[in-house]
Coordinates of C-alpha atoms in Angstrom, one line a residue:
X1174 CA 30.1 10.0 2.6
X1175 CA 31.2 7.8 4.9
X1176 CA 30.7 4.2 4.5
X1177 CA 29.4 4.3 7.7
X1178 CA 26.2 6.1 6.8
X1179 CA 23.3 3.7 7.2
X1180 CA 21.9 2.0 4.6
X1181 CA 18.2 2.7 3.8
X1182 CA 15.5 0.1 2.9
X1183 CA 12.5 0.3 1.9
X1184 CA 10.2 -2.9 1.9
X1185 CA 6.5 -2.1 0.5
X1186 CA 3.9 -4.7 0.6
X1187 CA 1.1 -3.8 -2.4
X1188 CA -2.1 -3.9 -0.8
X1189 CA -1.4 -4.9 2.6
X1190 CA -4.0 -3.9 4.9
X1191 CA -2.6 -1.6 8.3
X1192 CA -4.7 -4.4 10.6
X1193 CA -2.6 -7.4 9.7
X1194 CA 0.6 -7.0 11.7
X1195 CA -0.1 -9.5 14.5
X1196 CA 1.7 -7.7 17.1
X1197 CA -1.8 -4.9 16.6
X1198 CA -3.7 -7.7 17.8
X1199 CA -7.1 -7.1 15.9
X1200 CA -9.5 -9.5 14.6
X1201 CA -7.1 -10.9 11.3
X1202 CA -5.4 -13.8 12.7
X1203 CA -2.4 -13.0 10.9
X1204 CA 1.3 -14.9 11.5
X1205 CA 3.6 -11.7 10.9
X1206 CA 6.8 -12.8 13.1
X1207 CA 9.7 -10.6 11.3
X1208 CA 7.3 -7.6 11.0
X1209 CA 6.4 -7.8 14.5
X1210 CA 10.1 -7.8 15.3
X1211 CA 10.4 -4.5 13.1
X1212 CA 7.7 -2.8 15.1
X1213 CA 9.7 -4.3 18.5
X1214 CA 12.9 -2.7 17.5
X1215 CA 11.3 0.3 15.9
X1216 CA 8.3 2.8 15.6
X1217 CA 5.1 1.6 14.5
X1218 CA 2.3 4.1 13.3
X1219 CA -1.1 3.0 13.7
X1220 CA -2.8 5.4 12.2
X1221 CA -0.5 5.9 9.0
X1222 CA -2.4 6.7 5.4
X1223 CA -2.3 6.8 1.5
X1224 CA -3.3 10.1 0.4
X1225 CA -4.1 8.5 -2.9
X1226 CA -4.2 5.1 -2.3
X1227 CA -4.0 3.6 -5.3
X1228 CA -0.6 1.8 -7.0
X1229 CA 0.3 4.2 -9.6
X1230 CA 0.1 7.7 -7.7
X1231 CA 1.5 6.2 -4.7
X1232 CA 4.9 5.3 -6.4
X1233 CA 5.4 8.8 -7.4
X1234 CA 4.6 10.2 -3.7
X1235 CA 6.7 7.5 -2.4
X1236 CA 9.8 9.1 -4.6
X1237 CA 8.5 12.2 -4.0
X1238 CA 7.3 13.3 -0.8
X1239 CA 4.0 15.3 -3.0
X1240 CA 0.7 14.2 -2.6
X1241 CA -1.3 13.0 -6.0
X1242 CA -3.4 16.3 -5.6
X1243 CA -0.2 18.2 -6.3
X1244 CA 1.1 16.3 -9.8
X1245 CA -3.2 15.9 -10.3
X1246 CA -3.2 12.3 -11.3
X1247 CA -5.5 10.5 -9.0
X1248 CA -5.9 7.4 -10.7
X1249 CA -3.3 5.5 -12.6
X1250 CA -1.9 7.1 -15.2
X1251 CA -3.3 7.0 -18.6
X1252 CA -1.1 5.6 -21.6
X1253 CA 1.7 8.5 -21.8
X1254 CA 1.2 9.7 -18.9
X1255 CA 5.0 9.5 -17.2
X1256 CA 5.7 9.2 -13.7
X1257 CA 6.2 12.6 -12.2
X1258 CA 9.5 11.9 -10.5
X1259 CA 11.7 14.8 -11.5
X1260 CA 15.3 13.4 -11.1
X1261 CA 15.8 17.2 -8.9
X1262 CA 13.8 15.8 -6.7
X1263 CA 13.5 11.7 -7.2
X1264 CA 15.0 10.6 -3.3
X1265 CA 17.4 7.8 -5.2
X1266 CA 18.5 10.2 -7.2
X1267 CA 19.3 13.3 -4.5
X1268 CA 20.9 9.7 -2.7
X1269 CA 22.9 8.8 -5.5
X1270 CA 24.0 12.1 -6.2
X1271 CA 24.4 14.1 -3.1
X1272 CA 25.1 11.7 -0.6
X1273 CA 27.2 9.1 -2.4
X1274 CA 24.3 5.7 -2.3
X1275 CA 24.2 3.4 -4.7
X1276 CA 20.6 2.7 -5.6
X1277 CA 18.6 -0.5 -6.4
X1278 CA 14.6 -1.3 -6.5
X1279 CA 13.4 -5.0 -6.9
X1280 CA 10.0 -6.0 -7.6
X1281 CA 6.8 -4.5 -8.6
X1282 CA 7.6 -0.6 -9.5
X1283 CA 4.5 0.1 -11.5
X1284 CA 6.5 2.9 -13.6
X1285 CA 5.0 4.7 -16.6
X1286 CA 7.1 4.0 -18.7
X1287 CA 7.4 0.6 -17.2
X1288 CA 11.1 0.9 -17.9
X1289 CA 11.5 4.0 -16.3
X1290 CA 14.1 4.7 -13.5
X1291 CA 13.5 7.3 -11.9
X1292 CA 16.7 8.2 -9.9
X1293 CA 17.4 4.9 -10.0
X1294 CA 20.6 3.1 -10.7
X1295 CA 19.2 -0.3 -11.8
X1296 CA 15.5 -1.5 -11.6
X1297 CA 14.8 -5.3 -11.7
X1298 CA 11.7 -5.4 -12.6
X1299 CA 8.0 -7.5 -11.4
X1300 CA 6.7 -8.8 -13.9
X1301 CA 8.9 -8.1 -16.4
X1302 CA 12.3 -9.7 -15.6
X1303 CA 10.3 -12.3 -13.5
X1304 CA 8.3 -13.5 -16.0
X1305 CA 11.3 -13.8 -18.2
X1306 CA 13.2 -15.8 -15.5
X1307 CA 10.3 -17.9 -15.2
X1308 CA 10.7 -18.8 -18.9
X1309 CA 14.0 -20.6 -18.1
X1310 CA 12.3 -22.5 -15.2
X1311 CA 11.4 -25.8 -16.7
X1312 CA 8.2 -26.2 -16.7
X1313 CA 7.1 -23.2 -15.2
X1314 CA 7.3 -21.3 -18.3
X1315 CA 4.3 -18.8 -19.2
X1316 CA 2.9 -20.2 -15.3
X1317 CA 2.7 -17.1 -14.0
X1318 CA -1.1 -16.5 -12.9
X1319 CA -1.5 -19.7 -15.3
X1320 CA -4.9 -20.2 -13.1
X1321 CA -6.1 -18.2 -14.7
X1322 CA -7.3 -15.3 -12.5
X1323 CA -6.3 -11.7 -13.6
X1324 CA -4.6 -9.1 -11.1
X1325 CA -8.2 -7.9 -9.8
X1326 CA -10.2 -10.8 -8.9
X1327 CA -10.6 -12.2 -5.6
X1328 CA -11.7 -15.8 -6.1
X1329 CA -9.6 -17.4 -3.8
X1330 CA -6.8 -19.9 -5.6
X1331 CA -3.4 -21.2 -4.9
X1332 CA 0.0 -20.4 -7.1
X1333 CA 0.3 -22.2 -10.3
X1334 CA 4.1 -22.3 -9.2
X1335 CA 5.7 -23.9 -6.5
X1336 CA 6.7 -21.7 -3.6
X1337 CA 10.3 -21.5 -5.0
X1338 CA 9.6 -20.1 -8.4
X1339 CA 6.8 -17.7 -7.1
X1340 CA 7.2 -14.2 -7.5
X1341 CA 7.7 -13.2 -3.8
X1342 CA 10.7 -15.7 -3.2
X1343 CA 12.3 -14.0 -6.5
X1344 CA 11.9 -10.9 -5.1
X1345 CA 13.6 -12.0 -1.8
X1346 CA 16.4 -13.6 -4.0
X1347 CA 17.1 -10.7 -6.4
X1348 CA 17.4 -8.7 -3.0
X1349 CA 19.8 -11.3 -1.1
X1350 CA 21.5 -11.1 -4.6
X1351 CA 21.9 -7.3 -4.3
X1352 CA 23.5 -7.5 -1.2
X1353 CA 26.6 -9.6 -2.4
X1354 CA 26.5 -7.7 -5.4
X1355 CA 26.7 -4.2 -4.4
X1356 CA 30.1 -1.9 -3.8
X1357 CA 31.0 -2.1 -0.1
X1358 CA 32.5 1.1 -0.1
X1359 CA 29.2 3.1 -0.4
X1360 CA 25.7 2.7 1.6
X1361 CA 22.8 1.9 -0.1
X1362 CA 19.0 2.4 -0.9
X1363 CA 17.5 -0.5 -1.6
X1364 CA 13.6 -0.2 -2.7
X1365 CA 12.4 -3.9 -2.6
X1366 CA 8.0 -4.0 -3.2
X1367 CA 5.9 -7.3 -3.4
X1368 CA 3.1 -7.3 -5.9
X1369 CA 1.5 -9.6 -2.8
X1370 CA -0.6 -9.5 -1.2
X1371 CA -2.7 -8.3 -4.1
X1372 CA -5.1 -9.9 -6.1
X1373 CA -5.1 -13.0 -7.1
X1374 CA -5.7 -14.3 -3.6
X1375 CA -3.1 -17.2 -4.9
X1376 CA -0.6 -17.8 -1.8
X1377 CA 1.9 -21.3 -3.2
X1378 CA 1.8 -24.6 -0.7
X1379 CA 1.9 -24.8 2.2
X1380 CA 0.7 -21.3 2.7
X1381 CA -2.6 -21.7 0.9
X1382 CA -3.6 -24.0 3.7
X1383 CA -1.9 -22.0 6.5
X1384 CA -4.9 -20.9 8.2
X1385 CA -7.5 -23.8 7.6
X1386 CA -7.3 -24.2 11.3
X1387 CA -8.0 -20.6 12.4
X1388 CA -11.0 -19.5 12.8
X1389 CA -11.8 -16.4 10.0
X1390 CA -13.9 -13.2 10.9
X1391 CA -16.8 -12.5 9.1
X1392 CA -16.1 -8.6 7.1
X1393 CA -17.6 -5.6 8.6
X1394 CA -20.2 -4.2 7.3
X1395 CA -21.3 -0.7 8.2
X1396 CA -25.3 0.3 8.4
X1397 CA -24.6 3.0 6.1
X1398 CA -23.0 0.7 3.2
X1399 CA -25.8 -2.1 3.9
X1400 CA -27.6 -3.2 0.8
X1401 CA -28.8 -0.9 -1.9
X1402 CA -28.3 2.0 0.5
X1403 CA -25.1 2.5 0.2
X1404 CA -23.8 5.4 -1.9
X1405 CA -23.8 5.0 -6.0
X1406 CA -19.6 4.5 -5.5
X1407 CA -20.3 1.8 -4.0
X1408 CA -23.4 -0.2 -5.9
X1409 CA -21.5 1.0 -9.5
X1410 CA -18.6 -0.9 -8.2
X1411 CA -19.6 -3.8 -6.4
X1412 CA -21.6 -4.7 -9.5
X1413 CA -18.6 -4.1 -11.8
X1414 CA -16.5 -6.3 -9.5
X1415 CA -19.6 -9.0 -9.3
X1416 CA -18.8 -9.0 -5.4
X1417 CA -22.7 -8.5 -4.6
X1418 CA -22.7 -12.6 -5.8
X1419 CA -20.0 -14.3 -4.0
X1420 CA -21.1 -16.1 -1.0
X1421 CA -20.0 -15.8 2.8
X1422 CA -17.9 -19.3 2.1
X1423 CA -15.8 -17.6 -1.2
X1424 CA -15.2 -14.0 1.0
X1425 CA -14.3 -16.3 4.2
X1426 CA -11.9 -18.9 1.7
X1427 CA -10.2 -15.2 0.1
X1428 CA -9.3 -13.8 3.1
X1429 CA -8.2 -17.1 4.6
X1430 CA -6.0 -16.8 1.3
X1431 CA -4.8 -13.2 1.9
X1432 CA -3.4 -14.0 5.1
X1433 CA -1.2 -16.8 3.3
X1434 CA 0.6 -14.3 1.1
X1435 CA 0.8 -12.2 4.1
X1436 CA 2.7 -14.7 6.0
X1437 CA 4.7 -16.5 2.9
X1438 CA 5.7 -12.6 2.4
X1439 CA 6.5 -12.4 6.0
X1440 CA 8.8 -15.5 6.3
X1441 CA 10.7 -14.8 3.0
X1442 CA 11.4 -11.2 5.0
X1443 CA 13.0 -13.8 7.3
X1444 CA 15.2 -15.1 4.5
X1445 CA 15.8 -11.6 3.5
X1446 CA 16.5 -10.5 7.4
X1447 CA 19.0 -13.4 7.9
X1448 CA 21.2 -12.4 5.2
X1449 CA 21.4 -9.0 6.5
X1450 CA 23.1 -10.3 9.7
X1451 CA 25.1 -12.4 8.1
X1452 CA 26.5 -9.8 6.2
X1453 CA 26.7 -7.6 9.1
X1454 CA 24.5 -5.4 7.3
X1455 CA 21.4 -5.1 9.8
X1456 CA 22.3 -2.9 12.7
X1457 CA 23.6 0.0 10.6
X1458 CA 20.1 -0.3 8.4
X1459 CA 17.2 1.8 8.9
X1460 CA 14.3 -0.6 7.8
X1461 CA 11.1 0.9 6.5
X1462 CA 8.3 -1.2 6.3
X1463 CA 4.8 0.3 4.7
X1464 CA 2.2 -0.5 1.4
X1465 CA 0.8 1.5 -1.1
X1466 CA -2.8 1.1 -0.2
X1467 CA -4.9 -1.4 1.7
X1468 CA -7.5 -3.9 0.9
X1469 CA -11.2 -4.2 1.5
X1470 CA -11.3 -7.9 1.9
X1471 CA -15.1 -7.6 1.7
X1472 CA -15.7 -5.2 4.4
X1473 CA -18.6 -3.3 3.7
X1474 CA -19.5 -5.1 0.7
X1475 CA -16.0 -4.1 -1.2
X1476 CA -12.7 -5.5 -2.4
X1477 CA -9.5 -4.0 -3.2
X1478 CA -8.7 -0.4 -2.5
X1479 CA -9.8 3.0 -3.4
X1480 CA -11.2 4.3 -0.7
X1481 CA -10.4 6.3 2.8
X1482 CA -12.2 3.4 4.7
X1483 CA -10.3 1.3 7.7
X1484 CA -8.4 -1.5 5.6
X1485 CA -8.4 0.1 2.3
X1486 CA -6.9 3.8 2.7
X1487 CA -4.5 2.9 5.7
X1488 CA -1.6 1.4 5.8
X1489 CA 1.3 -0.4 7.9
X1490 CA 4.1 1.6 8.7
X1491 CA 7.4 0.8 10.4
X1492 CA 10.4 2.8 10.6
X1493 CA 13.2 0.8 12.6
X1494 CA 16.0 2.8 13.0
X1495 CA 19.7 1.9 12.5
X1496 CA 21.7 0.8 15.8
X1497 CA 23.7 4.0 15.5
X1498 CA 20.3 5.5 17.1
X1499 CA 20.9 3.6 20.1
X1500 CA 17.5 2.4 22.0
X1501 CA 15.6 5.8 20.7
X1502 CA 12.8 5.3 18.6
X1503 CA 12.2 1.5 19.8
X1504 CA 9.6 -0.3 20.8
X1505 CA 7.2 3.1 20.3
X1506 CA 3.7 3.7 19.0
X1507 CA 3.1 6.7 17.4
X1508 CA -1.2 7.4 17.3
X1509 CA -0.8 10.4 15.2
X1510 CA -1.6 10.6 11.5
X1511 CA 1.2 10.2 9.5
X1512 CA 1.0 9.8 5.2
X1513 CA 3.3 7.3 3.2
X1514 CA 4.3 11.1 1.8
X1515 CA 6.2 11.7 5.4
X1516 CA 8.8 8.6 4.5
X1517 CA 10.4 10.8 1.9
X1518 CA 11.4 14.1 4.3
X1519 CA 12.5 11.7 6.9
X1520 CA 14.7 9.8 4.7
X1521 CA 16.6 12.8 3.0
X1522 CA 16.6 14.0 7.0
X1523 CA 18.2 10.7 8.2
X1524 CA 20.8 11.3 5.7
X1525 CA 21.4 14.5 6.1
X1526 CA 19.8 16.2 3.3
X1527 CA 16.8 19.0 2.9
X1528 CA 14.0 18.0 0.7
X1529 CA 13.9 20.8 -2.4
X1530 CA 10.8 21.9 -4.1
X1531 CA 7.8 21.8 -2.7
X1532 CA 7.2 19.1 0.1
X1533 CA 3.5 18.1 1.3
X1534 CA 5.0 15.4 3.5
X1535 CA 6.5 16.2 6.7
X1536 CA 9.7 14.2 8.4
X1537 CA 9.5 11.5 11.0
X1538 CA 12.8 11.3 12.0
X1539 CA 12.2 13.6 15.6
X1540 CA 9.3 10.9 16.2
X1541 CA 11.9 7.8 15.2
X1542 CA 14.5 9.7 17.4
X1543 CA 12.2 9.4 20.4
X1544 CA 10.4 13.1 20.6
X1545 CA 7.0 13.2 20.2
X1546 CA 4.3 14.7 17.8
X1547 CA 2.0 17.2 17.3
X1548 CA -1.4 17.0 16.6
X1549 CA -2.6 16.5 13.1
X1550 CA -5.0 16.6 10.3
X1551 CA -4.7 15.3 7.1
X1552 CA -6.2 14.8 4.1
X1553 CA -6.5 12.8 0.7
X1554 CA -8.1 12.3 -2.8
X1555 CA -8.8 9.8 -5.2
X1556 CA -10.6 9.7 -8.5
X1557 CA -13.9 11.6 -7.1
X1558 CA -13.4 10.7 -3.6
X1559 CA -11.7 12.8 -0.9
X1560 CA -11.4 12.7 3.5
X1561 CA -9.8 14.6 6.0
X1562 CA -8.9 12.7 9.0
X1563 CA -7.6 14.6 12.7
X1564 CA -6.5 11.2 14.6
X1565 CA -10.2 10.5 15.8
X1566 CA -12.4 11.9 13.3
X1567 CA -12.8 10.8 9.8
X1568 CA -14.6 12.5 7.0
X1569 CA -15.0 10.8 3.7
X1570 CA -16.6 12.9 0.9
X1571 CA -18.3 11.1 -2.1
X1572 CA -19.1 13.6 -5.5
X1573 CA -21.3 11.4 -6.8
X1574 CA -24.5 11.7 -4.9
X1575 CA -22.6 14.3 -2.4
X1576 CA -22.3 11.7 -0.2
X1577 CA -20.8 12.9 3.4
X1578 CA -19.5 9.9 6.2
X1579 CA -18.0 11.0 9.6
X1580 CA -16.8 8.7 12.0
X1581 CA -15.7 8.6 15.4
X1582 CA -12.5 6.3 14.7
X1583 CA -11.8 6.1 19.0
X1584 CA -15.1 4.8 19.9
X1585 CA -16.2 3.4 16.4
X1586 CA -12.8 2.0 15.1
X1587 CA -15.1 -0.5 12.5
X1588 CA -16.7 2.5 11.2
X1589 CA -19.8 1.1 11.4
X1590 CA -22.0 4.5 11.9
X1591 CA -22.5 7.0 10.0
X1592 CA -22.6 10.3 12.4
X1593 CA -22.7 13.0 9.1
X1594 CA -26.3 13.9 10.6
X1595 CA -25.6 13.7 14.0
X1596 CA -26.1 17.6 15.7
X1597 CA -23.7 16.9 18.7
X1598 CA -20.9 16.6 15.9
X1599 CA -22.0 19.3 13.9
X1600 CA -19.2 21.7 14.4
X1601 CA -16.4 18.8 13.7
X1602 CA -18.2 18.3 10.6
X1603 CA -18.0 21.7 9.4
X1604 CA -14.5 22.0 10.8
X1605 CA -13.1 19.3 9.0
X1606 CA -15.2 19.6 5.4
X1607 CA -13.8 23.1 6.0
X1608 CA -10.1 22.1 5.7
X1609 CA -10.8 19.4 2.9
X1610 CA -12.5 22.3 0.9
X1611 CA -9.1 24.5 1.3
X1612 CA -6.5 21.3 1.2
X1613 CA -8.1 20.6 -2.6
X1614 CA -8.8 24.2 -3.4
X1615 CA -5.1 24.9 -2.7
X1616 CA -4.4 22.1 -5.8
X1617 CA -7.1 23.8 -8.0
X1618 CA -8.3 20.3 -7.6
X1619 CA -12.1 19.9 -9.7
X1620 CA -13.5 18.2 -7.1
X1621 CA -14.0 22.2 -5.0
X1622 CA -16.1 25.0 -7.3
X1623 CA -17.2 28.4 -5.2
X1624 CA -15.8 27.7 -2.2
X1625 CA -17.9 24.2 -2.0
X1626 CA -17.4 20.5 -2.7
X1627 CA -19.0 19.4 -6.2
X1628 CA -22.2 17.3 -6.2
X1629 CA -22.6 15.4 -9.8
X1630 CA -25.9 13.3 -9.9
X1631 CA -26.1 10.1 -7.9
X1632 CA -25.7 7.6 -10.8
X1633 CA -26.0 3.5 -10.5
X1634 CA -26.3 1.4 -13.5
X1635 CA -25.9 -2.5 -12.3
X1636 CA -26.5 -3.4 -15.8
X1637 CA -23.8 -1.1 -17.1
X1638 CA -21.5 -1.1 -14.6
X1639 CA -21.4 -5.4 -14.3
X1640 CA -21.0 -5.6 -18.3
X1641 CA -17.3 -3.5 -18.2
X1642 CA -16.1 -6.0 -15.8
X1643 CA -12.7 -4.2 -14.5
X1644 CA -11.9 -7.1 -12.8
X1645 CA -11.3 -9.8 -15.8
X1646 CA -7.3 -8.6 -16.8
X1647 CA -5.4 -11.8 -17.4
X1648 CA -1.6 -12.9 -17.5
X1649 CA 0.9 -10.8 -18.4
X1650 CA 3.2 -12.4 -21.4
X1651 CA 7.0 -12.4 -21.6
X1652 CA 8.0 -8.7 -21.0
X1653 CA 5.1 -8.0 -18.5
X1654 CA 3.2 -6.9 -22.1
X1655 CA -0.8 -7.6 -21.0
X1656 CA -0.4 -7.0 -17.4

């Protein structure tokens, strides 16, 4: 290959919600400067989803272009479970070795084995090799979440490091590092994901007081999930997470947090940016920006992700194209329903490569190139959860209790109402619990038996569910072992 082939990165942002990029101009008060330059000089998808959105699943579909119901883990992985990233198919792998790239990822991979490459060439790895950095940082040593908040609780804090030794400014650092590093004579793939925004809400001064002056909206909360009417999915886990105590002022202080390690991760994009030009780096790079999963951020009574719900199940995606494209694919908003599983078709296509083996994503590169897009359904599952989504109508299936939500996403973009029993929408009921039954029958998924989606009993325990307390996992120790 030429050296002249663009470089590839991919930026991932763990549990960014799709509604924070403040170009999109929705209720979150977000400062995103550099991403809203990305979506200036690029494509931004607004309705873009995780088919499993969850960390572990998503890094194999990421590398993979093949949905979780395919490789049928749709939780993380057990201990011994390994990634299923086949180096045939693994896109740093197929980059390395068909089309001459040296690869890099930097941050939080969320591998099984933790270790694991995956098409790789070198991994530095979140928490690992930060926490072991950290060690050397007088007096900073064993501060990583020293404040005592594990990975899934959202009591709002601020870093127990200084904004320098934080984990998102050595993310940014390992990846300025790569750039001086790496052989000039060969493009590159550079993978570079943030464990922020995720849990802890801890965002380092002067970003935990970034938005004291903005005024915070109150989380959404739809009359379906109101109370103790909500379905059992949701009463098991907002009891397990203890979310059913924490006052209006604690959800109002979190999110006021979130946005803080939104924007500290959007100005260290801005270190990260700069050196690109100055390396004369950034017109011939095509610039994916995107998460793995979204965030409740108390809307309808939840935190964290799991779900097909606005917030939690979509995400931001960005694909800003190299300069070699000339003005196509700039400045556009595509409104069709895209999954994170397209970015790995249109990368191979933007290098000149076919995907091999089977390929439940499709390519974006025609809509990047400035042609548009046809209509689409598509479709996801988690855990005992699954939806089906055509661009305005979403339908959200729940096993336990056979709980079924539809929602008119154009007219009701909160998804506030519930229209499952609604006559007038009958048909696109049936239509699109229709396709969801065939997209998870085609995986000999569990969740389909005779033709039909599986009810199990609508079971809610508070007492059971609060005592196993998922939420309490603390520090990791040098190595990343306990994380």
């Amino acid at each position: 290959p030429m050296a002249s082939s663009p470089n590839i990165i991919l930026i991932v942002a763990d549990q960014w919600r799709a509604d924070c990029i403040n170009c999109l101009q929705t209720p979150h008060p977000v400062m995103t400067p550099h991403v809203d330059q990305l979506a200036a000089e690029g494509t931004l998808f607004t309705q873009a989803y995780a088919d499993c959105p969850i960390c572990m699943p998503q890094r194999a579909t990421q590398l993979t272009g093949q949905v979780a119901s395919r490789f049928g883990e749709t939780r993380h992985f057990p201990p011994g479970v390994r990634t299923p990233v086949p180096l045939e198919i693994s896109l740093p792998a197929r980059l390395t070795r068909e089309a001459g790239y040296q690869t890099k990822a930097i941050g939080k991979m969320h591998f099984s084995p933790e270790r694991a490459r995956l098409g790789f060439e070198h991994v530095t790895l979140h928490p690992n090799d930060y926490v072991n950095w950290l060690e050397d940082c007088t007096p900073y040593g064993g501060m990583y979440r020293g404040h005592g908040l594990g990975g899934n609780e959202v009591y709002p804090t601020v870093s127990a490091v200084p904004e320098r030794y934080t984990h998102t400014h050595w993310i940014i650092d390992e990846s300025i590092k790569f750039l001086h590093q790496r052989d000039p004579d060969n493009p590159f793939f550079l993978q570079v994901v943030f464990e922020a925004p995720h849990s802890p809400f801890d965002p380092p001064e002067p970003y935990d007081r970034a938005y004291d002056n903005f005024t915070i909206p109150d989380p959404v909360i739809g009359e379906w999930a109101a109370g103790d009417a909500a379905p059992p999915e949701f009463l098991n886990r907002r009891a397990a997470g203890k979310w059913n105590y924490l006052r209006p002022e604690v959800i109002r202080e979190a999110r006021r947090r979130y946005y803080g390690q939104i924007t500290h991760i959007d100005f260290q994009l801005g270190r990260f940016f700069g050196a690109l030009k100055s390396l004369g780096l950034y017109d011939n790079s095509v610039i994916i920006f995107t998460s793995d999963h979204g965030e409740h951020l108390g809307d309808h009574g939840m935190f964290a992700k799991s779900s097909f719900l606005r917030g939690a199940g979509d995400v931001p995606m960005i694909i800003r194209p190299a300069a070699s494209a000339g003005d196509a694919g700039r400045s556009i908003r595509c409104n069709t329903p895209v999954l994170t599983a397209d970015l790995y078709p249109t990368i191979l296509e933007m290098v000149g490569l076919q995907p091999r083996g089977p390929v439940d994503g499709i390519s974006l590169a025609p809509v990047v190139s400035g042609s548009g897009m046809k209509d689409r359904t598509i479709f996801g599952e988690i855990a005992a959860t699954a939806f089906a989504f055509d661009g305005r109508y979403k339908f959200i299936y729940y096993s336990n209790g056979g709980v079924e939500l539809l929602f008119d996403v154009e007219n009701d973009p909160q998804e506030l109402h519930n229209r499952a029993a609604d006559p007038s929408l009958a048909p696109v009921l049936e239509r699109l619990r229709k396709g969801l039954i065939e997209y998870l029958a085609g995986f000999n998924r569990p969740m389909v038996k005779d033709g039909k989606l599986v009810r199990t009993e609508g079971t809610h325990d508070r007492r059971k569910a609060s005592m196993a307390a998922p939420q309490a996992l603390r520090a990791p120790l040098r190595w990343g072992r306990g994380y």
